[in-house]
Amino acid sequence: MYIRQLFAQKPCVFSIEVFPPKQTSSFESLQQGLRQMKALNPDFISVTYGAGGSAGGVSTCQVATFLKNELGVEPLAHLICMGSDKEKMTASLDELFAAGIQNVLALRGDRSPYRAPSADFPHASDLAAFIRGQYGSFGISGACYPEGHAEAESLAADIRNLRIKQEAGVSHLATQLFFDNAKFYRFVNMARKEGIDLPISAGVMPIVRKSQIERTVALSSASLPSEFTRMISRYQDDEASLFEAGIDYAVRQLRDLIEGGADGVHLYAMNSPQVAARVYEGIRDLLPGRA
Ligand code: FAD
């Protein structure tokens, strides 16, 4: 099933993002977690690119294949331009195609001293155009940024570049994580005015562990509403309370997004079936056909 079709069928599409483990020995534990996530009936599960492949870990394709062929859950396989070229990308796409994967998320990838920028694909839109030209059968998703991409000169300029992504063949967008829904609504309004009519999944990450505050929150350029910073300063040294408060914040954020008309909600669950299940329990009455 193409992801675009899911949006045509449902008022709000529910998806989860996972990442492949760095160690092959951890694949079994991820598989167990994915079996538990399947019970939450996600419309699709996206699988990041970066940890596996050349690093010797589990690859994106392996996780996507497990989802599709063992669990019968629709996967969205991430692909990045960085460090790749037409030949390597063709090999990756051939592998995904042979495994029956129908949906890919075309990304540029973050700049890194360990990965050369791609001469063949300077932007995600170049990759999307390549995939559409070579493999008409893949549904292509793309990334977007409610507060603007860090390298863009402004949010308006970043949204203008999204038009290029849409014209290159992307048929669905998923956002970077954010904590302030007002930023998302403003972004969607601006994108619609710019002629971007693709379904947009709103990305939400529950902050339930101190390590996430140190890594994700500190590194993300997402604005932090005062309610969020109060929660962090109050509970950061109390593991159990932070978990509960982080789930509660994410559930309230997601309920507002669903009621506010988001096309889809995308849960950055950090491979935790417990987090995914707790959040799902808090929003399932608002998701179609699940009450
Ligand atoms: P692009 O769309 O190429 O945009 C990058 C910058 O270039 C932006 O400032 C944009 O405005 C500008 N731009 C875009 N197109 C053009 C153009 N044609 N001409 C001029 N300027 C242009 N990273 C990983 O390594 N692995 C993952 O699995 C992964 N998954 C992600 C999932 C989601 C939902 C999101 C939001 C991000 C993910 N990332 C991942 C991070 C992503 O790779 C980085 O944010 C990266 O810096 C930008 O990727 P992009 O696809 O948005 O790039």
Coordinates of C-alpha atoms and ligand atoms in Angstrom, one line a residue:
M1 CA 0.0 0.0 0.0
Y2 CA 1.3 3.4 -0.9
I3 CA 1.5 5.9 2.0
R4 CA -0.3 8.5 -0.1
Q5 CA -3.3 6.1 -0.3
L6 CA -3.5 5.9 3.5
F7 CA -4.0 9.7 3.7
A8 CA -6.8 9.4 1.1
Q9 CA -8.6 6.9 3.2
K10 CA -8.2 8.3 6.8
P11 CA -8.7 11.6 8.4
C12 CA -5.6 11.1 10.5
V13 CA -2.8 8.6 9.7
F14 CA -0.9 7.2 12.8
S15 CA 2.7 6.2 12.2
I16 CA 5.8 5.3 14.3
E17 CA 9.5 5.8 13.6
V18 CA 12.2 3.3 14.6
F19 CA 15.9 3.1 14.0
P20 CA 18.0 0.0 13.1
P21 CA 20.2 -1.2 16.0
K22 CA 24.0 -0.6 15.7
Q23 CA 24.7 -4.2 16.8
T24 CA 23.3 -7.2 14.8
S25 CA 22.9 -8.9 18.2
S26 CA 20.2 -6.3 19.1
F27 CA 18.0 -7.1 16.1
E28 CA 16.0 -9.8 18.0
S29 CA 15.1 -7.3 20.7
L30 CA 14.0 -4.7 18.1
Q31 CA 12.0 -7.5 16.3
Q32 CA 10.2 -8.2 19.7
G33 CA 9.5 -4.5 20.1
L34 CA 8.1 -4.2 16.6
R35 CA 5.8 -7.2 17.3
Q36 CA 4.5 -5.2 20.3
M37 CA 4.1 -2.0 18.2
K38 CA 2.2 -3.9 15.5
A39 CA -0.5 -4.5 18.2
L40 CA -1.0 -0.7 18.2
N41 CA -2.1 -0.9 14.5
P42 CA 0.2 1.8 13.1
D43 CA -0.7 2.7 9.5
F44 CA 3.0 2.5 8.7
I45 CA 6.4 2.4 10.5
S46 CA 9.3 4.4 9.2
V47 CA 12.9 3.1 9.5
T48 CA 15.7 5.6 9.7
Y49 CA 19.0 5.3 7.7
G50 CA 22.4 5.8 9.3
A51 CA 23.1 3.2 12.0
G52 CA 23.3 0.1 9.8
G53 CA 24.8 -0.8 6.4
S54 CA 28.5 0.0 6.2
A55 CA 28.8 0.3 10.0
G56 CA 28.1 -3.4 10.1
G57 CA 24.9 -3.1 12.0
V58 CA 21.4 -4.0 11.0
S59 CA 20.4 -2.2 7.8
T60 CA 17.3 -0.1 7.1
C61 CA 16.3 -2.7 4.4
Q62 CA 16.5 -5.6 6.9
V63 CA 14.2 -3.8 9.3
A64 CA 11.8 -2.7 6.6
T65 CA 11.8 -6.3 5.1
F66 CA 10.9 -7.7 8.6
L67 CA 8.1 -5.3 9.0
K68 CA 6.7 -5.9 5.5
N69 CA 7.1 -9.6 5.1
E70 CA 7.1 -11.0 8.7
L71 CA 4.6 -8.6 10.4
G72 CA 2.6 -7.3 7.5
V73 CA 3.1 -3.7 8.6
E74 CA 3.7 -1.1 5.9
P75 CA 7.3 0.2 6.1
L76 CA 8.7 3.6 5.0
A77 CA 12.5 3.1 4.4
H78 CA 14.6 6.2 4.8
L79 CA 17.4 6.9 2.2
I80 CA 20.0 9.7 2.4
C81 CA 22.0 11.5 -0.3
M82 CA 25.1 12.1 1.8
G83 CA 27.9 9.6 1.0
S84 CA 25.9 8.2 -1.9
D85 CA 25.9 8.5 -5.7
K86 CA 23.7 7.1 -8.5
E87 CA 25.4 3.7 -8.5
K88 CA 25.1 3.1 -4.8
M89 CA 21.6 4.5 -4.7
T90 CA 20.6 2.2 -7.5
A91 CA 21.9 -0.8 -5.5
S92 CA 19.9 0.3 -2.4
L93 CA 16.7 0.9 -4.4
D94 CA 17.1 -2.5 -6.2
E95 CA 17.4 -4.2 -2.8
L96 CA 14.3 -2.5 -1.4
F97 CA 12.4 -3.2 -4.6
A98 CA 13.3 -6.9 -4.5
A99 CA 12.1 -7.1 -0.8
G100 CA 8.7 -5.7 -1.9
I101 CA 9.2 -2.3 -0.2
Q102 CA 6.9 0.3 -1.8
N103 CA 7.6 3.5 0.2
V104 CA 10.8 5.5 0.7
L105 CA 11.7 8.7 2.5
A106 CA 14.1 10.7 0.4
L107 CA 16.5 12.7 2.6
R108 CA 19.6 14.7 2.1
G109 CA 21.1 13.6 5.5
D110 CA 22.9 15.9 8.0
R111 CA 26.2 17.4 7.1
S112 CA 29.0 15.4 8.8
P113 CA 32.8 15.2 8.6
Y114 CA 32.4 11.4 8.1
R115 CA 30.1 11.6 5.1
A116 CA 30.8 13.4 1.9
P117 CA 28.1 15.5 0.3
S118 CA 26.7 13.8 -2.8
A119 CA 27.6 15.3 -6.2
D120 CA 24.8 13.4 -7.8
F121 CA 22.2 14.4 -5.2
P122 CA 22.9 17.8 -3.6
H123 CA 19.4 18.1 -2.2
A124 CA 16.7 15.6 -1.2
S125 CA 14.6 16.8 -4.2
D126 CA 17.4 15.6 -6.6
L127 CA 17.1 12.2 -5.0
A128 CA 13.3 12.2 -5.2
A129 CA 13.5 13.1 -8.9
F130 CA 16.0 10.3 -9.5
I131 CA 13.8 7.7 -7.8
R132 CA 10.7 8.9 -9.7
G133 CA 12.6 8.7 -13.0
Q134 CA 14.2 5.3 -12.4
Y135 CA 11.6 3.5 -10.3
G136 CA 8.1 4.9 -10.9
S137 CA 6.8 2.2 -8.6
F138 CA 8.1 3.8 -5.3
G139 CA 5.9 6.1 -3.3
I140 CA 8.2 9.0 -2.1
S141 CA 8.0 10.9 1.1
G142 CA 10.1 13.9 2.2
A143 CA 11.1 15.8 5.3
C144 CA 9.9 19.2 6.4
Y145 CA 10.6 21.6 9.3
P146 CA 7.9 23.5 11.1
E147 CA 10.4 26.0 12.4
G148 CA 12.5 26.0 9.2
H149 CA 15.6 23.9 8.4
A150 CA 18.7 25.1 10.2
E151 CA 20.5 26.0 7.0
A152 CA 17.6 27.9 5.4
E153 CA 17.8 31.6 5.4
S154 CA 14.2 31.8 6.7
L155 CA 11.1 29.6 7.2
A156 CA 9.6 31.2 4.0
A157 CA 12.7 30.3 2.0
D158 CA 12.6 26.7 3.3
I159 CA 9.0 26.4 2.4
R160 CA 9.7 27.7 -1.2
N161 CA 12.2 24.8 -1.4
L162 CA 9.5 22.4 -0.4
R163 CA 7.8 23.3 -3.6
I164 CA 10.8 21.9 -5.5
K165 CA 10.4 18.7 -3.4
Q166 CA 6.7 18.4 -4.3
E167 CA 7.4 19.0 -8.0
A168 CA 10.2 16.3 -7.9
G169 CA 7.6 13.7 -7.0
V170 CA 7.3 13.6 -3.2
S171 CA 3.8 12.7 -2.3
H172 CA 3.9 13.0 1.6
L173 CA 5.8 15.0 4.1
A174 CA 6.9 14.2 7.7
T175 CA 8.0 16.9 10.0
Q176 CA 11.0 17.3 12.3
L177 CA 10.0 16.9 16.0
F178 CA 8.6 20.0 17.7
F179 CA 7.2 20.8 21.1
D180 CA 5.1 23.8 20.3
N181 CA 2.0 23.1 18.2
A182 CA 1.5 26.7 17.3
K183 CA 4.7 26.5 15.2
F184 CA 3.2 23.5 13.3
Y185 CA -0.1 25.2 12.6
R186 CA 1.7 28.3 11.3
F187 CA 3.9 26.2 9.1
V188 CA 1.0 24.3 7.6
N189 CA -0.8 27.5 6.8
M190 CA 2.3 29.0 5.1
A191 CA 2.9 25.8 3.2
R192 CA -0.7 25.6 1.9
K193 CA -0.5 29.3 0.8
E194 CA 2.7 28.4 -1.1
G195 CA 0.8 25.7 -3.0
I196 CA 2.0 22.7 -1.1
D197 CA -0.9 20.4 -1.0
L198 CA 0.8 17.2 0.2
P199 CA -0.4 15.4 3.4
I200 CA 1.8 16.3 6.3
S201 CA 2.5 14.0 9.3
A202 CA 3.3 15.9 12.5
G203 CA 6.3 14.5 14.3
V204 CA 6.2 14.2 18.1
M205 CA 8.9 12.8 20.4
P206 CA 7.9 12.0 24.0
I207 CA 10.8 13.1 26.2
V208 CA 10.9 10.4 28.9
R209 CA 14.6 10.1 29.8
K210 CA 17.3 12.5 31.0
S211 CA 19.6 11.4 28.2
Q212 CA 17.0 12.6 25.7
I213 CA 17.1 16.1 27.3
E214 CA 20.9 16.2 27.0
R215 CA 21.0 14.9 23.4
T216 CA 17.7 15.5 21.5
V217 CA 16.4 18.6 23.2
A218 CA 19.7 20.3 23.6
L219 CA 20.7 19.6 20.0
S220 CA 17.3 20.3 18.4
S221 CA 16.6 23.8 17.3
A222 CA 12.9 23.3 18.3
S223 CA 11.5 26.1 20.4
L224 CA 10.6 25.0 24.0
P225 CA 7.3 26.3 25.4
S226 CA 7.5 27.4 29.0
E227 CA 5.2 24.5 30.0
F228 CA 7.8 22.1 28.5
T229 CA 10.8 23.7 30.2
R230 CA 9.0 23.8 33.5
M231 CA 8.4 20.0 33.2
I232 CA 12.1 19.4 32.4
S233 CA 13.5 21.4 35.3
R234 CA 11.0 19.9 37.7
Y235 CA 11.5 16.2 36.8
Q236 CA 14.9 15.8 35.2
D237 CA 16.4 14.2 38.3
D238 CA 13.4 12.0 39.0
E239 CA 13.3 9.1 36.4
A240 CA 9.8 7.8 37.1
S241 CA 8.2 11.2 37.3
L242 CA 9.9 12.4 34.1
F243 CA 8.6 9.3 32.3
E244 CA 5.0 10.0 33.3
A245 CA 5.3 13.8 32.6
G246 CA 6.9 13.2 29.2
I247 CA 4.2 10.8 28.2
D248 CA 1.5 13.2 29.4
Y249 CA 3.0 16.1 27.5
A250 CA 3.3 14.1 24.3
V251 CA -0.3 12.8 24.6
R252 CA -1.7 16.3 25.1
Q253 CA 0.4 17.6 22.2
L254 CA -0.9 14.8 19.9
R255 CA -4.5 15.1 21.0
D256 CA -4.4 18.8 20.1
L257 CA -2.8 18.0 16.7
I258 CA -5.4 15.4 15.9
E259 CA -8.3 17.6 17.0
G260 CA -6.6 20.5 15.2
G261 CA -6.9 18.6 11.9
A262 CA -3.3 17.3 11.3
D263 CA -3.3 14.9 8.3
G264 CA -1.2 12.4 10.3
V265 CA 0.8 12.0 13.5
H266 CA 4.3 10.5 13.5
L267 CA 5.6 9.2 16.8
Y268 CA 9.3 9.2 17.4
A269 CA 9.2 6.4 20.0
M270 CA 13.0 5.8 20.2
N271 CA 12.4 2.0 19.6
S272 CA 10.5 1.7 22.9
P273 CA 7.3 -0.3 22.6
Q274 CA 6.4 0.8 26.2
V275 CA 6.5 4.5 25.2
A276 CA 4.6 3.8 22.0
A277 CA 1.9 1.8 23.8
R278 CA 1.4 4.5 26.6
V279 CA 1.1 7.3 24.0
Y280 CA -1.2 5.2 21.8
E281 CA -3.5 4.5 24.8
G282 CA -3.8 8.3 25.3
I283 CA -4.8 9.1 21.7
R284 CA -6.6 6.0 20.4
D285 CA -10.1 7.3 21.0
L286 CA -9.3 10.1 18.5
L287 CA -7.9 7.9 15.8
P288 CA -10.4 6.5 13.2
G289 CA -11.7 3.0 13.8
R290 CA -9.8 2.3 17.0
A291 CA -11.9 3.6 19.9
Ligands
FAD1 P1 16.8 19.0 1.8 O1 15.4 19.0 1.4 O2 17.8 18.8 0.7 O3 17.0 20.5 2.5 C1 18.3 20.8 3.1 C2 18.4 22.3 3.0 O4 18.6 22.7 1.6 C3 17.3 23.1 3.5 O5 17.8 24.3 4.1 C4 16.4 23.5 2.3 O6 15.7 24.7 2.4 C5 17.5 23.6 1.2 N1 17.1 23.1 -0.1 C6 16.3 22.0 -0.4 N2 16.2 21.9 -1.7 C7 16.8 22.9 -2.3 C8 17.1 23.2 -3.6 N3 16.6 22.4 -4.6 N4 17.8 24.3 -3.9 C9 18.3 25.1 -2.9 N5 18.2 24.8 -1.6 C10 17.4 23.7 -1.3 N6 18.9 12.0 8.7 C11 19.5 10.8 8.6 O7 20.8 10.8 8.4 N7 18.9 9.6 8.5 C12 17.5 9.5 8.7 O8 16.9 8.4 8.7 C13 16.8 10.8 8.9 N8 15.4 10.8 9.0 C14 14.7 11.9 9.1 C15 13.3 11.9 9.1 C16 12.6 13.1 9.2 C17 11.1 13.1 9.3 C18 13.3 14.4 9.3 C19 12.5 15.6 9.4 C20 14.7 14.4 9.2 C21 15.4 13.2 9.1 N9 16.8 13.2 9.0 C22 17.5 12.0 8.9 C23 17.6 14.4 9.1 C24 17.8 15.1 7.7 O9 18.6 14.3 6.9 C25 18.4 16.5 8.0 O10 17.5 17.3 8.6 C26 19.1 17.2 6.8 O11 19.9 18.3 7.3 C27 18.1 17.7 5.7 O12 17.5 16.8 5.0 P2 16.3 17.1 4.0 O13 16.0 15.9 3.3 O14 15.3 17.9 4.6 O15 17.2 18.0 3.0

